[in-house]
Short mmCIF file of C-alpha atoms in Angstrom, two decimals:
data_model
loop_
_atom_site.label_atom_id
_atom_site.label_comp_id
_atom_site.label_asym_id
_atom_site.label_seq_id
_atom_site.Cartn_x
_atom_site.Cartn_y
_atom_site.Cartn_z
CA MET A 14 159.67 152.88 79.77
CA GLN A 15 158.95 151.80 83.30
CA GLY A 16 161.20 152.17 86.27
CA SER A 17 161.55 150.76 89.74
CA GLY A 18 158.67 152.93 90.95
CA GLN A 19 156.11 150.97 88.95
CA ALA A 20 153.12 149.70 90.89
CA SER A 21 151.44 146.44 90.10
CA ALA A 22 148.84 146.14 87.36
CA THR A 23 145.13 145.86 88.02
CA SER A 24 143.37 143.36 85.78
CA LEU A 25 139.63 143.60 85.18
CA PRO A 26 137.38 141.34 83.09
CA ILE A 27 135.43 142.77 80.16
CA GLY A 28 132.47 140.51 79.59
CA SER A 29 129.38 142.69 79.94
CA ASP A 30 128.19 146.30 79.79
CA ALA A 31 128.46 146.45 83.60
CA ASP A 32 132.19 145.69 83.31
CA LEU A 33 132.62 148.78 81.12
CA ALA A 34 131.54 150.97 84.05
CA TRP A 35 134.10 149.28 86.32
CA VAL A 36 136.85 149.87 83.75
CA ARG A 37 135.99 153.58 83.49
CA GLN A 38 135.88 153.94 87.29
CA GLU A 39 139.23 152.18 87.81
CA VAL A 40 140.94 154.23 85.09
CA ARG A 41 139.64 157.50 86.56
CA GLN A 42 140.72 156.59 90.11
CA CYS A 43 144.16 155.46 88.98
CA ALA A 44 144.67 158.54 86.79
CA ALA A 45 143.63 160.89 89.59
CA GLY A 46 146.01 159.16 91.98
CA LEU A 47 148.88 159.60 89.53
CA GLY A 48 148.27 163.34 89.24
CA PHE A 49 146.53 163.57 85.87
CA ASN A 50 144.46 166.76 85.71
CA LEU A 51 140.72 166.61 85.05
CA VAL A 52 141.03 167.09 81.27
CA GLN A 53 143.68 164.35 81.06
CA GLN A 54 141.53 162.05 83.23
CA THR A 55 138.57 162.60 80.92
CA LYS A 56 140.68 161.77 77.85
CA LEU A 57 141.93 158.56 79.50
CA VAL A 58 138.46 157.50 80.59
CA THR A 59 137.10 158.19 77.09
CA ALA A 60 139.89 156.16 75.46
CA ALA A 61 139.37 153.33 77.97
CA SER A 62 135.62 153.34 77.35
CA GLU A 63 136.06 153.10 73.56
CA LEU A 64 138.69 150.36 73.79
CA ALA A 65 136.77 148.36 76.40
CA ARG A 66 133.63 148.50 74.25
CA ASN A 67 135.65 147.29 71.23
CA THR A 68 137.01 144.44 73.36
CA LEU A 69 133.48 143.45 74.33
CA VAL A 70 131.68 143.97 71.01
CA HIS A 71 134.31 142.99 68.44
CA GLY A 72 136.56 140.73 70.51
CA GLY A 73 133.82 138.84 72.32
CA GLY A 74 135.11 140.03 75.71
CA GLY A 75 138.49 139.84 77.34
CA GLN A 76 140.32 141.84 79.95
CA VAL A 77 142.11 145.11 80.61
CA GLU A 78 145.37 145.52 82.49
CA ILE A 79 145.77 148.98 84.04
CA THR A 80 149.33 149.71 85.11
CA PRO A 81 150.70 152.86 86.77
CA LEU A 82 154.10 153.80 85.33
CA ASP A 83 157.03 155.79 86.70
CA ASN A 84 160.13 156.20 84.55
CA GLY A 85 161.95 158.42 87.05
CA ARG A 86 161.04 161.61 85.16
CA ALA A 87 157.29 161.25 84.72
CA ARG A 88 154.31 159.25 85.89
CA GLY A 89 151.95 157.61 83.47
CA LEU A 90 149.28 155.02 82.94
CA ARG A 91 149.31 152.03 80.59
CA MET A 92 146.08 150.36 79.58
CA ARG A 93 146.29 147.05 77.75
CA PHE A 94 143.04 145.63 76.30
CA ILE A 95 143.32 141.94 75.45
CA ASP A 96 140.83 139.68 73.68
CA SER A 97 140.90 136.29 71.97
CA GLY A 98 138.40 137.27 69.31
CA PRO A 99 138.65 137.09 65.54
CA GLY A 100 141.36 139.73 65.25
CA ILE A 101 141.37 142.69 62.88
CA ARG A 102 141.70 141.72 59.22
CA ASP A 103 142.71 145.15 57.90
CA LEU A 104 144.27 147.23 60.68
CA GLU A 105 145.00 150.20 58.42
CA LEU A 106 141.34 150.37 57.42
CA ALA A 107 140.18 149.87 61.02
CA MET A 108 142.33 152.85 62.10
CA THR A 109 140.66 155.12 59.53
CA ASP A 110 138.23 157.72 60.93
CA GLY A 111 134.69 156.81 59.98
CA TYR A 112 135.35 153.11 59.35
CA THR A 113 133.03 150.86 61.32
CA SER A 114 132.32 147.17 61.25
CA GLY A 115 129.57 147.39 63.83
CA GLY A 116 127.30 150.28 62.91
CA GLY A 117 128.96 152.82 65.23
CA LEU A 118 130.54 156.17 64.40
CA GLY A 119 133.85 154.59 63.45
CA LEU A 120 135.90 156.63 65.94
CA GLY A 121 136.83 153.91 68.45
CA LEU A 122 140.41 152.99 67.54
CA SER A 123 141.36 156.20 65.76
CA GLY A 124 139.69 158.35 68.41
CA ALA A 125 141.38 156.50 71.27
CA ARG A 126 144.75 156.86 69.51
CA ARG A 127 144.37 160.65 69.50
CA LEU A 128 143.65 160.75 73.25
CA VAL A 129 146.96 159.20 74.40
CA GLN A 130 150.67 159.70 73.74
CA GLU A 131 151.54 156.10 72.85
CA PHE A 132 149.28 153.62 71.04
CA SER A 133 149.84 150.20 69.52
CA VAL A 134 147.71 147.37 68.18
CA ASP A 135 148.89 143.77 68.01
CA THR A 136 146.41 141.72 66.02
CA GLU A 137 146.19 138.85 63.62
CA PRO A 138 143.07 137.28 62.12
CA GLY A 139 142.04 134.30 64.24
CA ARG A 140 144.45 135.16 67.07
CA GLY A 141 142.76 138.07 68.87
CA THR A 142 143.82 141.62 69.53
CA THR A 143 145.85 143.50 72.13
CA VAL A 144 145.58 147.27 72.15
CA THR A 145 148.03 149.18 74.34
CA ALA A 146 147.52 152.84 75.18
CA VAL A 147 149.90 154.90 77.34
CA ALA A 148 149.49 158.44 78.63
CA TRP A 149 151.92 160.50 80.68
CA VAL A 150 151.07 163.17 83.23
CA THR A 151 151.68 166.55 81.67
CA GLN A 152 152.08 169.55 83.90
CA MET A 153 150.17 172.74 83.39
CA PRO A 154 152.46 175.59 82.31
CA ALA A 155 153.45 177.94 85.08
CA SER A 156 151.42 181.10 85.22
CA ARG A 157 153.05 184.26 83.89
CA PRO A 158 154.50 186.68 86.42
CA GLY A 159 151.86 189.10 87.64
CA VAL A 160 148.96 186.83 86.57
CA ALA A 161 147.02 185.10 89.31
#
């Protein structure tokens, strides 16, 4: 998945609401630097915001690792949200639209999954949770001949 052009990861703590703003800012800056267009940047920032909030609220805090990727054909961004919280007892249920354990809209995990190309959750009750989300820069289609 990653090639020799991979830059080093940035790790940020997630322990307060203020940290959520830093996560969003770092994801946007990294995505812009990799060439993600504005719509793609917004999707990444939205996914990061949802996953960081889950890390804080449900996992008791943790960290995010933001890693630029380059596989030789495309550039991308990997976000890995890690906590040592209680874990997710029923992952299938937690991934269902509308399911919430905290009074929210129930779109955190399932919504974030739809905003990226690759998504995985490693969790076990009592062991914590790691959510990994990867998005790849997609190019806008070339304009048709004769269209400005």
